[in-house]
CSV table of N, CA and C in Angstrom, one decimal:
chain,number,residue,atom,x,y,z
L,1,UNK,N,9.5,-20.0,-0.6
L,1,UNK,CA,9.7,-20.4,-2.0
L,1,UNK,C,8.9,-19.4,-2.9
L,2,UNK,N,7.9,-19.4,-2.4
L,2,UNK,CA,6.9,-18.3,-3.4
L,2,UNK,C,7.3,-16.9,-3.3
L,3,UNK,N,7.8,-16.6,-2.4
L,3,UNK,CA,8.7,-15.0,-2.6
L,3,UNK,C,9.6,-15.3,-2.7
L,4,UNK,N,10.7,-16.2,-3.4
L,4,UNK,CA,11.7,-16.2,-4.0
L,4,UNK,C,11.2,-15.8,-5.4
L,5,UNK,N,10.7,-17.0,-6.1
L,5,UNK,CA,9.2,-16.8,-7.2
L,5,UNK,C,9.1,-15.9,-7.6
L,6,UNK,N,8.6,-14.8,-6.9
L,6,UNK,CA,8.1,-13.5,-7.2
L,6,UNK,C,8.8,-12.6,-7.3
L,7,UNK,N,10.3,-12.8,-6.7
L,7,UNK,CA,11.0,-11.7,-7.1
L,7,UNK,C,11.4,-12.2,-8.2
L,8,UNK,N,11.9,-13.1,-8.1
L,8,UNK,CA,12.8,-14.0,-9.7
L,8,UNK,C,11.9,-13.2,-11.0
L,9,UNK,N,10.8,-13.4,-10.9
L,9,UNK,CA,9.7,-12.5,-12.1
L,9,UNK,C,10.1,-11.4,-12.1
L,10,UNK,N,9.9,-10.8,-11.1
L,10,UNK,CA,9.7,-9.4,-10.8
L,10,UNK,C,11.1,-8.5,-11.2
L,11,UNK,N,12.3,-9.5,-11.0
L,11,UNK,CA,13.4,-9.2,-11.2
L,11,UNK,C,14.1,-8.7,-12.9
L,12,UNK,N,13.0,-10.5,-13.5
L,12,UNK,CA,12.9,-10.9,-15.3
L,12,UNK,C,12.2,-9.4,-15.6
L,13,UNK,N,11.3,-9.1,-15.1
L,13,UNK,CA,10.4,-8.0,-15.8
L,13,UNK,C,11.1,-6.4,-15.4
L,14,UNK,N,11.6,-6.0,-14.5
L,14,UNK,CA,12.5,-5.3,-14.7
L,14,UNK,C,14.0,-5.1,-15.8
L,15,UNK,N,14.6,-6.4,-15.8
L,15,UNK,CA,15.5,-6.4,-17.0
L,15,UNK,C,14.8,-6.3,-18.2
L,16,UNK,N,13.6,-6.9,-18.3
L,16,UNK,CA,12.8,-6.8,-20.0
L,16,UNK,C,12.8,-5.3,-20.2
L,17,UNK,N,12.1,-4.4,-18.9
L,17,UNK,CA,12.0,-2.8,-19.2
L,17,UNK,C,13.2,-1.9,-19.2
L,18,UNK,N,14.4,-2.4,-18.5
L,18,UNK,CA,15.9,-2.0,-18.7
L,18,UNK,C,15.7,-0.5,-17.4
L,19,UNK,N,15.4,-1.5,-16.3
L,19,UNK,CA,15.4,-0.7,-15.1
L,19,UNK,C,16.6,-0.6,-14.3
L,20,UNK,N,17.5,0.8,-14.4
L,20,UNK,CA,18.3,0.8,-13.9
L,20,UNK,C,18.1,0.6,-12.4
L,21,UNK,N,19.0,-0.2,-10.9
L,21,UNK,CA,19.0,-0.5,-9.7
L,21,UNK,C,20.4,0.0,-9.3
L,22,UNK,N,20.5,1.1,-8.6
L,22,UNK,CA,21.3,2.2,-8.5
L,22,UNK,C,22.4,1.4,-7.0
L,23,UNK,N,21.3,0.4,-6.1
L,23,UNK,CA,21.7,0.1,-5.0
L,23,UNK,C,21.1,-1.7,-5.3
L,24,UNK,N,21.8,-2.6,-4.9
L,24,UNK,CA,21.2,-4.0,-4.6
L,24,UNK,C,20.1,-4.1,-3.6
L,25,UNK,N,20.7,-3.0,-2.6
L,25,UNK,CA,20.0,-3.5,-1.1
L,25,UNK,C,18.7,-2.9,-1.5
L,26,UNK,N,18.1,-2.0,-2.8
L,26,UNK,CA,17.4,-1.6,-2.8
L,26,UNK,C,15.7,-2.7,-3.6
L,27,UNK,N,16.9,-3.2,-4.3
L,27,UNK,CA,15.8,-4.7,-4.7
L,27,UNK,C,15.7,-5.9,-3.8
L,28,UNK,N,16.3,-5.4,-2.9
L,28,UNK,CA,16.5,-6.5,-1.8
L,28,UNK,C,15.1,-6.2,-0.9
L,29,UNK,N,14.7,-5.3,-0.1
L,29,UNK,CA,14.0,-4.7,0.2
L,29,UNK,C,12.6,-4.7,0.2
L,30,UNK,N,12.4,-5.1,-1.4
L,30,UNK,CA,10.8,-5.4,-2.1
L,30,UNK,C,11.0,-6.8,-1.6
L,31,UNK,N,11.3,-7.6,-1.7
L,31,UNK,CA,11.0,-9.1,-0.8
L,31,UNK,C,10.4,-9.1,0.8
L,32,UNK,N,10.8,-7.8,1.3
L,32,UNK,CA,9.8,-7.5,2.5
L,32,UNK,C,8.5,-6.6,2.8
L,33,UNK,N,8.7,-6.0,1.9
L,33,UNK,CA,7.5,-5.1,1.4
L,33,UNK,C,5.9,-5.7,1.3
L,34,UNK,N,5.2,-5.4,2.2
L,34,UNK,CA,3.9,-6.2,2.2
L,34,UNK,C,3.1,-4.9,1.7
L,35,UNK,N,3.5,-3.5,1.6
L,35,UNK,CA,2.6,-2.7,0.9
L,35,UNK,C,3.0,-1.7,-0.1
L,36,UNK,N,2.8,-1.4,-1.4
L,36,UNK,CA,4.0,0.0,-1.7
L,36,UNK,C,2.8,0.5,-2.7
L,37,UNK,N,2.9,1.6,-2.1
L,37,UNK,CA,2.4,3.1,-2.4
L,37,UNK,C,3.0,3.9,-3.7
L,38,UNK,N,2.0,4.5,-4.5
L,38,UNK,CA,2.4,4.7,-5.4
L,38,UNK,C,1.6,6.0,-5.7
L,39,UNK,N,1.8,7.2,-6.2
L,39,UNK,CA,0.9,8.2,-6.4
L,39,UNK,C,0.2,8.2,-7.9
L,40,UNK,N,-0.7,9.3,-8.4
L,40,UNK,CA,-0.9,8.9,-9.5
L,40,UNK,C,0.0,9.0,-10.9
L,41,UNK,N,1.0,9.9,-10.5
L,41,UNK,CA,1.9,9.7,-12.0
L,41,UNK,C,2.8,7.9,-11.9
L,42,UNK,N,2.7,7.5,-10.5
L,42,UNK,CA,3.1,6.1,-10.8
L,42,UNK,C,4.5,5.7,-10.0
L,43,UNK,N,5.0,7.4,-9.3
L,43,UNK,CA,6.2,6.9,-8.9
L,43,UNK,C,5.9,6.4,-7.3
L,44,UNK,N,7.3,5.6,-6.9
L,44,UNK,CA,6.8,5.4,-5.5
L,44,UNK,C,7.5,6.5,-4.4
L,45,UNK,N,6.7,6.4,-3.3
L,45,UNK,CA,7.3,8.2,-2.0
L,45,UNK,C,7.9,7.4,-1.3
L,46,UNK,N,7.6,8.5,-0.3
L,46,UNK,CA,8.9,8.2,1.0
L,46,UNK,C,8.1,7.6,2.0
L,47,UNK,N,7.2,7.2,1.8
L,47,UNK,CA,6.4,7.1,3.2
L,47,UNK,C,5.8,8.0,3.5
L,48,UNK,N,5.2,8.8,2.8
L,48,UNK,CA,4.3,10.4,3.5
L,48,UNK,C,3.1,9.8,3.1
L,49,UNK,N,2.3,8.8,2.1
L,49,UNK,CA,0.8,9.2,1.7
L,49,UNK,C,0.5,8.5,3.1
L,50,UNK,N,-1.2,9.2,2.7
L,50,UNK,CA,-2.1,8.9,4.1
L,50,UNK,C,-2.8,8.1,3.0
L,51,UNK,N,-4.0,7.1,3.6
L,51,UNK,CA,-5.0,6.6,3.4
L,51,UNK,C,-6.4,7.4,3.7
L,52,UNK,N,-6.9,7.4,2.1
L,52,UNK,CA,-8.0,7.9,2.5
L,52,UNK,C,-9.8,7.3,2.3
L,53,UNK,N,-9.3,6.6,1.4
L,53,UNK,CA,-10.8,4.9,1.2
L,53,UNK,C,-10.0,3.6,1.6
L,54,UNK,N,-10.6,2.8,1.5
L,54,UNK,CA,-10.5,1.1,1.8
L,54,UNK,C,-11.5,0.4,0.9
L,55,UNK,N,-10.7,-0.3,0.6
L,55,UNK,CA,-11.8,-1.6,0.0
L,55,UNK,C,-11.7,-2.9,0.8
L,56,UNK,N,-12.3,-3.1,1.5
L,56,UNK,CA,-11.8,-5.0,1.9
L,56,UNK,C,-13.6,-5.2,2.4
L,57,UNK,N,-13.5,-6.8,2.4
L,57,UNK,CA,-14.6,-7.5,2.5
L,57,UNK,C,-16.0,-6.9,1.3
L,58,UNK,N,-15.2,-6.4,0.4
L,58,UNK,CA,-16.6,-6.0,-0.8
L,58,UNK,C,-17.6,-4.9,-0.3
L,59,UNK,N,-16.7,-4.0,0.7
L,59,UNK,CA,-17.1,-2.8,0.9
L,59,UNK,C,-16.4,-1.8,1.3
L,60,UNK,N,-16.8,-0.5,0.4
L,60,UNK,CA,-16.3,0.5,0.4
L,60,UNK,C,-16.7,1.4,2.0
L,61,UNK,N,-14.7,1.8,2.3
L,61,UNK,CA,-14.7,3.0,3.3
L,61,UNK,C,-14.5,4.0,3.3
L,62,UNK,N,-14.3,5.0,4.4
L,62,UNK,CA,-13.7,6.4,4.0
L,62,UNK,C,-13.2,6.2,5.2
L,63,UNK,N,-11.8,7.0,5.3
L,63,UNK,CA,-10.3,6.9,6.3
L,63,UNK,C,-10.2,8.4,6.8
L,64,UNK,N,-11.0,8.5,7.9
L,64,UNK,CA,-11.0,10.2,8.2
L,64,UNK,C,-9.6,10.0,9.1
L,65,UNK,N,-9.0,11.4,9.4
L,65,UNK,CA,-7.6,11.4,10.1
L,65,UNK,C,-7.2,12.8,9.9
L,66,UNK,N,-5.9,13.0,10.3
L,66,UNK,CA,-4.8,14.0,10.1
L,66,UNK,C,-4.1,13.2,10.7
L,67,UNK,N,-2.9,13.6,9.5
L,67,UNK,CA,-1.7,13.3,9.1
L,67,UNK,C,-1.3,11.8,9.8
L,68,UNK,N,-0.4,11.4,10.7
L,68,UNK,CA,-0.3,10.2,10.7
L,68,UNK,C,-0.6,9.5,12.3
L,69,UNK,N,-1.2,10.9,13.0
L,69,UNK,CA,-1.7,10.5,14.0
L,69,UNK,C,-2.5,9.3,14.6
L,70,UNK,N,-2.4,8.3,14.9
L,70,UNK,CA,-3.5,7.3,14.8
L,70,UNK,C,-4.7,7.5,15.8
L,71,UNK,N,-4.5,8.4,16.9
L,71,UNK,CA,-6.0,8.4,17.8
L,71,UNK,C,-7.1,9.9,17.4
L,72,UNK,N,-6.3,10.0,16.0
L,72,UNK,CA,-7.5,11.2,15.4
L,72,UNK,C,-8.1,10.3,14.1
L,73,UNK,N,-9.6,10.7,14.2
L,73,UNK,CA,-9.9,9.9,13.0
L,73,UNK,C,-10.7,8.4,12.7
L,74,UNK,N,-10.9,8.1,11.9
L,74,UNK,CA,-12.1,6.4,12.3
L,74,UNK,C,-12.2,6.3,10.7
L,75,UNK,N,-13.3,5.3,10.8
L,75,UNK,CA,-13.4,4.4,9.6
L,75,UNK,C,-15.1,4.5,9.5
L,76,UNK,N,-15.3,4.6,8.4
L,76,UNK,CA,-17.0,5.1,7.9
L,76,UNK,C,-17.1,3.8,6.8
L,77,UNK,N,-17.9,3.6,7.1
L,77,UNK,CA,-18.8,2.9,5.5
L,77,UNK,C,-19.1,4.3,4.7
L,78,UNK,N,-18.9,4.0,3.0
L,78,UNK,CA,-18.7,5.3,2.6
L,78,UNK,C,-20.3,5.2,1.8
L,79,UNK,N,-20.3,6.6,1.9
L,79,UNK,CA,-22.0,6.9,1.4
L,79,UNK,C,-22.7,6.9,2.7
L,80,UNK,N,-22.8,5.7,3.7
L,80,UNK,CA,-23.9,5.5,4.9
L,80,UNK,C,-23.4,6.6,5.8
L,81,UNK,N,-22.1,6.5,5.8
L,81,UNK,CA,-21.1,7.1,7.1
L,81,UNK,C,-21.5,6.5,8.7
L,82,UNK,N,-21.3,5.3,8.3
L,82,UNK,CA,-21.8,4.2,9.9
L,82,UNK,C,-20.3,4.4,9.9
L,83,UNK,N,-20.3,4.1,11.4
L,83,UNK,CA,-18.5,3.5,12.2
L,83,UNK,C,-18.4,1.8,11.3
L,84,UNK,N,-17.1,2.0,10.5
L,84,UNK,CA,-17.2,0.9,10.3
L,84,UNK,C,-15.9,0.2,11.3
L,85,UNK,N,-15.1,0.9,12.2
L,85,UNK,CA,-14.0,0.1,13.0
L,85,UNK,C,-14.4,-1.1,13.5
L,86,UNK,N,-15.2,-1.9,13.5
L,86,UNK,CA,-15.9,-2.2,14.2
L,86,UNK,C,-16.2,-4.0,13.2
L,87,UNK,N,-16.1,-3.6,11.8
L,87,UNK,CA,-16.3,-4.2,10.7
L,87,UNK,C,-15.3,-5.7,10.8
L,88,UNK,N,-15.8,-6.9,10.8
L,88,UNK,CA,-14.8,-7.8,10.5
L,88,UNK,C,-14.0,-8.0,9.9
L,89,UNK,N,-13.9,-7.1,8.6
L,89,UNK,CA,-13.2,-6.9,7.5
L,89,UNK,C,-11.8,-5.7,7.4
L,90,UNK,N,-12.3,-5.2,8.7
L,90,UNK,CA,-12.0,-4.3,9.0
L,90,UNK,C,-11.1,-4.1,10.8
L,91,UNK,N,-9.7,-4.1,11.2
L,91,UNK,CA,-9.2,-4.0,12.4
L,91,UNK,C,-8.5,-3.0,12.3
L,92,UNK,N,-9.2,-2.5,13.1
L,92,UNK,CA,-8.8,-1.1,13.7
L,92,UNK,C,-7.8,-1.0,15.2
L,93,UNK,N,-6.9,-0.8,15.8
L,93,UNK,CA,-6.3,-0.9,17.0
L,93,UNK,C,-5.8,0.3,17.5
C-alpha cells in the first residue's frame, strides 16, 4: 500500500511539472527501484556511477575500489582511515 502511495504522489508531481513518459514500463520500474543515482547536473545514468563515501549509522566513509570489481577495494572511516567493513552499520560481503 505504501508504494502504491508513493508512486500515486510521485506520479501527481510529475504531471504538476509536465514530465513527458516516453514508455509506461518506464514509470513502472521506479516502484522497484530501491536506489537511483543521479549525477550532479541532476540527470539519472545507466548504471555506470561507482560509490565513493557512505553515510550510515552517523558516520562518515570512504569507498576505495576500481570500477565495479567487488574483491578490489574496502571501506575506511573517513579522516581516521580504520577498516570500517567490519562496522555494524556497515555490511560488506
Amino acid at each position: 500500500l505504501c508504494v502504491t502511495i508513493s508512486l500515486s504522489i510521485g506520479c501527481s508531481d510529475m504531471v504538476r511539472k509536465h514530465v513527458l513518459v516516453r514508455k509506461l514500463a518506464a514509470v513502472e520500474t521506479l516502484g522497484s527501484a530501491s536506489v537511483i543515482c543521479s549525477d550532479k547536473t541532476g540527470t539519472l545514468t545507466e548504471g555506470k556511477m561507482t560509490m565513493v563515501n557512505l553515510f550510515s549509522g552517523g558516520v562518515a566513509y570512504d569507498v576505495e575500489g576500481k570500477g565495479f570489481d567487488p574483491t578490489v577495494g574496502g571501506i575506511k572511516r573517513e579522516g581516521s582511515g580504520q577498516d570500517g567493513s567490519g562496522d555494524i552499520a556497515v555490511r560488506s560481503s
